[in-house]
Amino acid sequence: MNRVNLKEQVFNLVALLVIQIPLLYRITLFDSAFAFFYVGFLIFLPFSLTRTYLLLIGFLSGLTIDVFSNTPGIHAFACVLIMYVRNNWLQLVYDDVDELININHVSLGATTLTVFVFPIIFLHHLTIFSLENGGFHLFGLLITKVFLSTIFSFIVIFILNYLIAPKARRI
């Protein structure tokens, strides 16, 4: 089993948070689609991490976003929720999880990666926007905002994963 490079993971998290925090509510499409690309870091954490570490990393990264965006625990709750669901969802979507070292487009393939990542981003955004909205009233507007933000975040996360993940080696 490969070991997780802790320094690299911490650097990736800090870099994403430094980029995400000043841009969090400034990057919008049509005033209803927001890009929360820090979620990509959480989704692509190594599968070998225990659930305790995943929940702790999710909480700390969400809390950091909450502190700087003045949202009282909304991001922390959403991040802990997706970290709780992530490994179980990956086991349902991908058959050969025991052989999986890194989660990226090279190891999973574009189709499996989409089936894995899109619902997790949707769950994250549904949690954030429903808590921010105070419930499910104005359901049409809420779902529109969640769906558009999920698509926008997915595109940004997929592009970042494609740029950052190691390329497949040619034989």
mmCIF file of N, CA and C in Angstrom, residues 9-76:
data_model
loop_
_atom_site.group_PDB
_atom_site.id
_atom_site.type_symbol
_atom_site.label_atom_id
_atom_site.label_comp_id
_atom_site.label_asym_id
_atom_site.label_seq_id
_atom_site.Cartn_x
_atom_site.Cartn_y
_atom_site.Cartn_z
ATOM 1 N N GLN A 9 -0.320 16.824 0.467
ATOM 2 C CA GLN A 9 -1.756 17.011 0.694
ATOM 3 C C GLN A 9 -2.033 18.317 1.438
ATOM 4 N N VAL A 10 -1.226 18.623 2.442
ATOM 5 C CA VAL A 10 -1.397 19.879 3.184
ATOM 6 C C VAL A 10 -1.149 21.068 2.264
ATOM 7 N N PHE A 11 -0.111 20.985 1.442
ATOM 8 C CA PHE A 11 0.175 22.058 0.487
ATOM 9 C C PHE A 11 -0.986 22.243 -0.485
ATOM 10 N N ASN A 12 -1.547 21.138 -0.999
ATOM 11 C CA ASN A 12 -2.680 21.237 -1.918
ATOM 12 C C ASN A 12 -3.884 21.890 -1.250
ATOM 13 N N LEU A 13 -4.164 21.511 -0.007
ATOM 14 C CA LEU A 13 -5.293 22.102 0.705
ATOM 15 C C LEU A 13 -5.087 23.591 0.935
ATOM 16 N N VAL A 14 -3.922 23.965 1.408
ATOM 17 C CA VAL A 14 -3.645 25.382 1.664
ATOM 18 C C VAL A 14 -3.719 26.180 0.367
ATOM 19 N N ALA A 15 -3.162 25.640 -0.710
ATOM 20 C CA ALA A 15 -3.208 26.344 -2.000
ATOM 21 C C ALA A 15 -4.644 26.535 -2.477
ATOM 22 N N LEU A 16 -5.457 25.499 -2.374
ATOM 23 C CA LEU A 16 -6.848 25.624 -2.802
ATOM 24 C C LEU A 16 -7.625 26.606 -1.924
ATOM 25 N N LEU A 17 -7.376 26.577 -0.618
ATOM 26 C CA LEU A 17 -8.086 27.497 0.270
ATOM 27 C C LEU A 17 -7.644 28.940 0.034
ATOM 28 N N VAL A 18 -6.358 29.140 -0.226
ATOM 29 C CA VAL A 18 -5.868 30.494 -0.497
ATOM 30 C C VAL A 18 -6.479 31.035 -1.789
ATOM 31 N N ILE A 19 -6.692 30.164 -2.753
ATOM 32 C CA ILE A 19 -7.333 30.588 -3.996
ATOM 33 C C ILE A 19 -8.839 30.727 -3.801
ATOM 34 N N GLN A 20 -9.462 29.773 -3.094
ATOM 35 C CA GLN A 20 -10.925 29.752 -2.958
ATOM 36 C C GLN A 20 -11.466 30.876 -2.090
ATOM 37 N N ILE A 21 -10.817 31.174 -0.984
ATOM 38 C CA ILE A 21 -11.378 32.127 -0.018
ATOM 39 C C ILE A 21 -11.598 33.512 -0.613
ATOM 40 N N PRO A 22 -10.625 34.117 -1.285
ATOM 41 C CA PRO A 22 -10.907 35.445 -1.841
ATOM 42 C C PRO A 22 -11.885 35.413 -3.015
ATOM 43 N N LEU A 23 -12.024 34.263 -3.660
ATOM 44 C CA LEU A 23 -12.876 34.172 -4.839
ATOM 45 C C LEU A 23 -14.219 33.519 -4.570
ATOM 46 N N LEU A 24 -14.472 33.125 -3.311
ATOM 47 C CA LEU A 24 -15.607 32.279 -2.982
ATOM 48 C C LEU A 24 -16.927 32.800 -3.526
ATOM 49 N N TYR A 25 -17.269 34.009 -3.233
ATOM 50 C CA TYR A 25 -18.548 34.540 -3.689
ATOM 51 C C TYR A 25 -18.385 35.546 -4.819
ATOM 52 N N ARG A 26 -17.193 35.655 -5.350
ATOM 53 C CA ARG A 26 -16.962 36.603 -6.441
ATOM 54 C C ARG A 26 -17.087 35.947 -7.806
ATOM 55 N N ILE A 27 -16.804 34.642 -7.881
ATOM 56 C CA ILE A 27 -16.932 33.945 -9.152
ATOM 57 C C ILE A 27 -18.336 33.353 -9.227
ATOM 58 N N THR A 28 -19.178 33.973 -10.003
ATOM 59 C CA THR A 28 -20.533 33.476 -10.201
ATOM 60 C C THR A 28 -20.883 33.544 -11.676
ATOM 61 N N LEU A 29 -21.767 32.663 -12.083
ATOM 62 C CA LEU A 29 -22.322 32.717 -13.430
ATOM 63 C C LEU A 29 -23.796 33.049 -13.315
ATOM 64 N N PHE A 30 -24.190 34.100 -13.979
ATOM 65 C CA PHE A 30 -25.591 34.521 -14.041
ATOM 66 C C PHE A 30 -26.206 34.736 -12.658
ATOM 67 N N ASP A 31 -25.381 35.094 -11.709
ATOM 68 C CA ASP A 31 -25.798 35.407 -10.346
ATOM 69 C C ASP A 31 -26.501 34.245 -9.632
ATOM 70 N N SER A 32 -26.268 33.012 -10.121
ATOM 71 C CA SER A 32 -26.887 31.874 -9.446
ATOM 72 C C SER A 32 -26.014 30.624 -9.425
ATOM 73 N N ALA A 33 -24.894 30.617 -10.117
ATOM 74 C CA ALA A 33 -24.012 29.454 -10.119
ATOM 75 C C ALA A 33 -22.686 29.829 -9.464
ATOM 76 N N PHE A 34 -22.375 29.155 -8.382
ATOM 77 C CA PHE A 34 -21.154 29.411 -7.627
ATOM 78 C C PHE A 34 -20.204 28.229 -7.789
ATOM 79 N N ALA A 35 -18.901 28.509 -7.801
ATOM 80 C CA ALA A 35 -17.902 27.443 -7.927
ATOM 81 C C ALA A 35 -17.205 27.242 -6.583
ATOM 82 N N PHE A 36 -17.480 26.107 -5.971
ATOM 83 C CA PHE A 36 -16.793 25.724 -4.743
ATOM 84 C C PHE A 36 -15.784 24.646 -5.113
ATOM 85 N N PHE A 37 -14.626 25.043 -5.619
ATOM 86 C CA PHE A 37 -13.681 24.047 -6.105
ATOM 87 C C PHE A 37 -12.823 23.448 -5.007
ATOM 88 N N TYR A 38 -12.903 23.962 -3.779
ATOM 89 C CA TYR A 38 -12.176 23.329 -2.677
ATOM 90 C C TYR A 38 -12.726 21.939 -2.392
ATOM 91 N N VAL A 39 -13.948 21.668 -2.813
ATOM 92 C CA VAL A 39 -14.568 20.361 -2.624
ATOM 93 C C VAL A 39 -13.782 19.290 -3.392
ATOM 94 N N GLY A 40 -13.168 19.694 -4.492
ATOM 95 C CA GLY A 40 -12.364 18.751 -5.267
ATOM 96 C C GLY A 40 -11.233 18.150 -4.461
ATOM 97 N N PHE A 41 -10.620 18.958 -3.605
ATOM 98 C CA PHE A 41 -9.555 18.435 -2.743
ATOM 99 C C PHE A 41 -10.100 17.315 -1.864
ATOM 100 N N LEU A 42 -11.269 17.530 -1.290
ATOM 101 C CA LEU A 42 -11.855 16.532 -0.403
ATOM 102 C C LEU A 42 -12.240 15.269 -1.159
ATOM 103 N N ILE A 43 -12.778 15.442 -2.340
ATOM 104 C CA ILE A 43 -13.213 14.290 -3.125
ATOM 105 C C ILE A 43 -12.026 13.440 -3.561
ATOM 106 N N PHE A 44 -10.920 14.076 -3.916
ATOM 107 C CA PHE A 44 -9.778 13.356 -4.463
ATOM 108 C C PHE A 44 -8.735 12.964 -3.418
ATOM 109 N N LEU A 45 -9.075 13.053 -2.148
ATOM 110 C CA LEU A 45 -8.166 12.538 -1.124
ATOM 111 C C LEU A 45 -7.981 11.038 -1.327
ATOM 112 N N PRO A 46 -6.833 10.499 -0.954
ATOM 113 C CA PRO A 46 -6.589 9.057 -1.166
ATOM 114 C C PRO A 46 -7.627 8.189 -0.459
ATOM 115 N N PHE A 47 -7.978 7.094 -1.095
ATOM 116 C CA PHE A 47 -8.973 6.174 -0.558
ATOM 117 C C PHE A 47 -8.487 5.488 0.712
ATOM 118 N N SER A 48 -7.183 5.410 0.887
ATOM 119 C CA SER A 48 -6.615 4.673 2.015
ATOM 120 C C SER A 48 -6.765 5.386 3.358
ATOM 121 N N LEU A 49 -7.173 6.649 3.355
ATOM 122 C CA LEU A 49 -7.348 7.361 4.625
ATOM 123 C C LEU A 49 -8.543 6.798 5.392
ATOM 124 N N THR A 50 -8.419 6.747 6.697
ATOM 125 C CA THR A 50 -9.522 6.247 7.511
ATOM 126 C C THR A 50 -10.645 7.277 7.562
ATOM 127 N N ARG A 51 -11.828 6.813 7.926
ATOM 128 C CA ARG A 51 -12.983 7.704 7.980
ATOM 129 C C ARG A 51 -12.778 8.822 9.000
ATOM 130 N N THR A 52 -12.073 8.527 10.087
ATOM 131 C CA THR A 52 -11.810 9.552 11.096
ATOM 132 C C THR A 52 -11.002 10.705 10.516
ATOM 133 N N TYR A 53 -9.944 10.368 9.780
ATOM 134 C CA TYR A 53 -9.138 11.413 9.145
ATOM 135 C C TYR A 53 -9.936 12.174 8.098
ATOM 136 N N LEU A 54 -10.739 11.461 7.341
ATOM 137 C CA LEU A 54 -11.554 12.124 6.328
ATOM 138 C C LEU A 54 -12.516 13.128 6.961
ATOM 139 N N LEU A 55 -13.167 12.714 8.030
ATOM 140 C CA LEU A 55 -14.108 13.608 8.706
ATOM 141 C C LEU A 55 -13.388 14.809 9.311
ATOM 142 N N LEU A 56 -12.221 14.584 9.890
ATOM 143 C CA LEU A 56 -11.449 15.666 10.484
ATOM 144 C C LEU A 56 -10.976 16.652 9.410
ATOM 145 N N ILE A 57 -10.454 16.139 8.310
ATOM 146 C CA ILE A 57 -10.006 17.009 7.214
ATOM 147 C C ILE A 57 -11.186 17.776 6.638
ATOM 148 N N GLY A 58 -12.323 17.116 6.465
ATOM 149 C CA GLY A 58 -13.519 17.787 5.968
ATOM 150 C C GLY A 58 -13.979 18.891 6.899
ATOM 151 N N PHE A 59 -13.983 18.594 8.190
ATOM 152 C CA PHE A 59 -14.409 19.597 9.157
ATOM 153 C C PHE A 59 -13.482 20.809 9.158
ATOM 154 N N LEU A 60 -12.176 20.567 9.189
ATOM 155 C CA LEU A 60 -11.220 21.677 9.262
ATOM 156 C C LEU A 60 -11.234 22.528 7.990
ATOM 157 N N SER A 61 -11.332 21.895 6.840
ATOM 158 C CA SER A 61 -11.378 22.688 5.604
ATOM 159 C C SER A 61 -12.691 23.462 5.505
ATOM 160 N N GLY A 62 -13.807 22.843 5.868
ATOM 161 C CA GLY A 62 -15.082 23.556 5.858
ATOM 162 C C GLY A 62 -15.128 24.678 6.876
ATOM 163 N N LEU A 63 -14.553 24.436 8.043
ATOM 164 C CA LEU A 63 -14.504 25.469 9.076
ATOM 165 C C LEU A 63 -13.655 26.656 8.625
ATOM 166 N N THR A 64 -12.566 26.382 7.928
ATOM 167 C CA THR A 64 -11.734 27.465 7.404
ATOM 168 C C THR A 64 -12.526 28.327 6.430
ATOM 169 N N ILE A 65 -13.262 27.689 5.550
ATOM 170 C CA ILE A 65 -14.111 28.439 4.609
ATOM 171 C C ILE A 65 -15.173 29.218 5.378
ATOM 172 N N ASP A 66 -15.764 28.604 6.395
ATOM 173 C CA ASP A 66 -16.789 29.284 7.202
ATOM 174 C C ASP A 66 -16.250 30.526 7.893
ATOM 175 N N VAL A 67 -15.057 30.426 8.436
ATOM 176 C CA VAL A 67 -14.476 31.560 9.153
ATOM 177 C C VAL A 67 -14.300 32.749 8.219
ATOM 178 N N PHE A 68 -13.815 32.502 7.019
ATOM 179 C CA PHE A 68 -13.529 33.599 6.104
ATOM 180 C C PHE A 68 -14.732 34.052 5.285
ATOM 181 N N SER A 69 -15.779 33.249 5.229
ATOM 182 C CA SER A 69 -16.960 33.660 4.460
ATOM 183 C C SER A 69 -18.138 34.022 5.357
ATOM 184 N N ASN A 70 -17.919 33.994 6.681
ATOM 185 C CA ASN A 70 -18.939 34.399 7.647
ATOM 186 C C ASN A 70 -20.209 33.561 7.533
ATOM 187 N N THR A 71 -20.033 32.275 7.359
ATOM 188 C CA THR A 71 -21.155 31.338 7.362
ATOM 189 C C THR A 71 -20.978 30.422 8.567
ATOM 190 N N PRO A 72 -21.925 30.435 9.489
ATOM 191 C CA PRO A 72 -21.738 29.732 10.767
ATOM 192 C C PRO A 72 -21.866 28.211 10.669
ATOM 193 N N GLY A 73 -20.826 27.552 10.198
ATOM 194 C CA GLY A 73 -20.789 26.095 10.191
ATOM 195 C C GLY A 73 -21.424 25.421 8.997
ATOM 196 N N ILE A 74 -21.900 26.178 8.038
ATOM 197 C CA ILE A 74 -22.586 25.590 6.887
ATOM 198 C C ILE A 74 -21.617 24.758 6.053
ATOM 199 N N HIS A 75 -20.465 25.328 5.716
ATOM 200 C CA HIS A 75 -19.484 24.598 4.915
ATOM 201 C C HIS A 75 -18.885 23.437 5.697
ATOM 202 N N ALA A 76 -18.672 23.611 6.983
ATOM 203 C CA ALA A 76 -18.128 22.527 7.803
ATOM 204 C C ALA A 76 -19.087 21.335 7.813
#
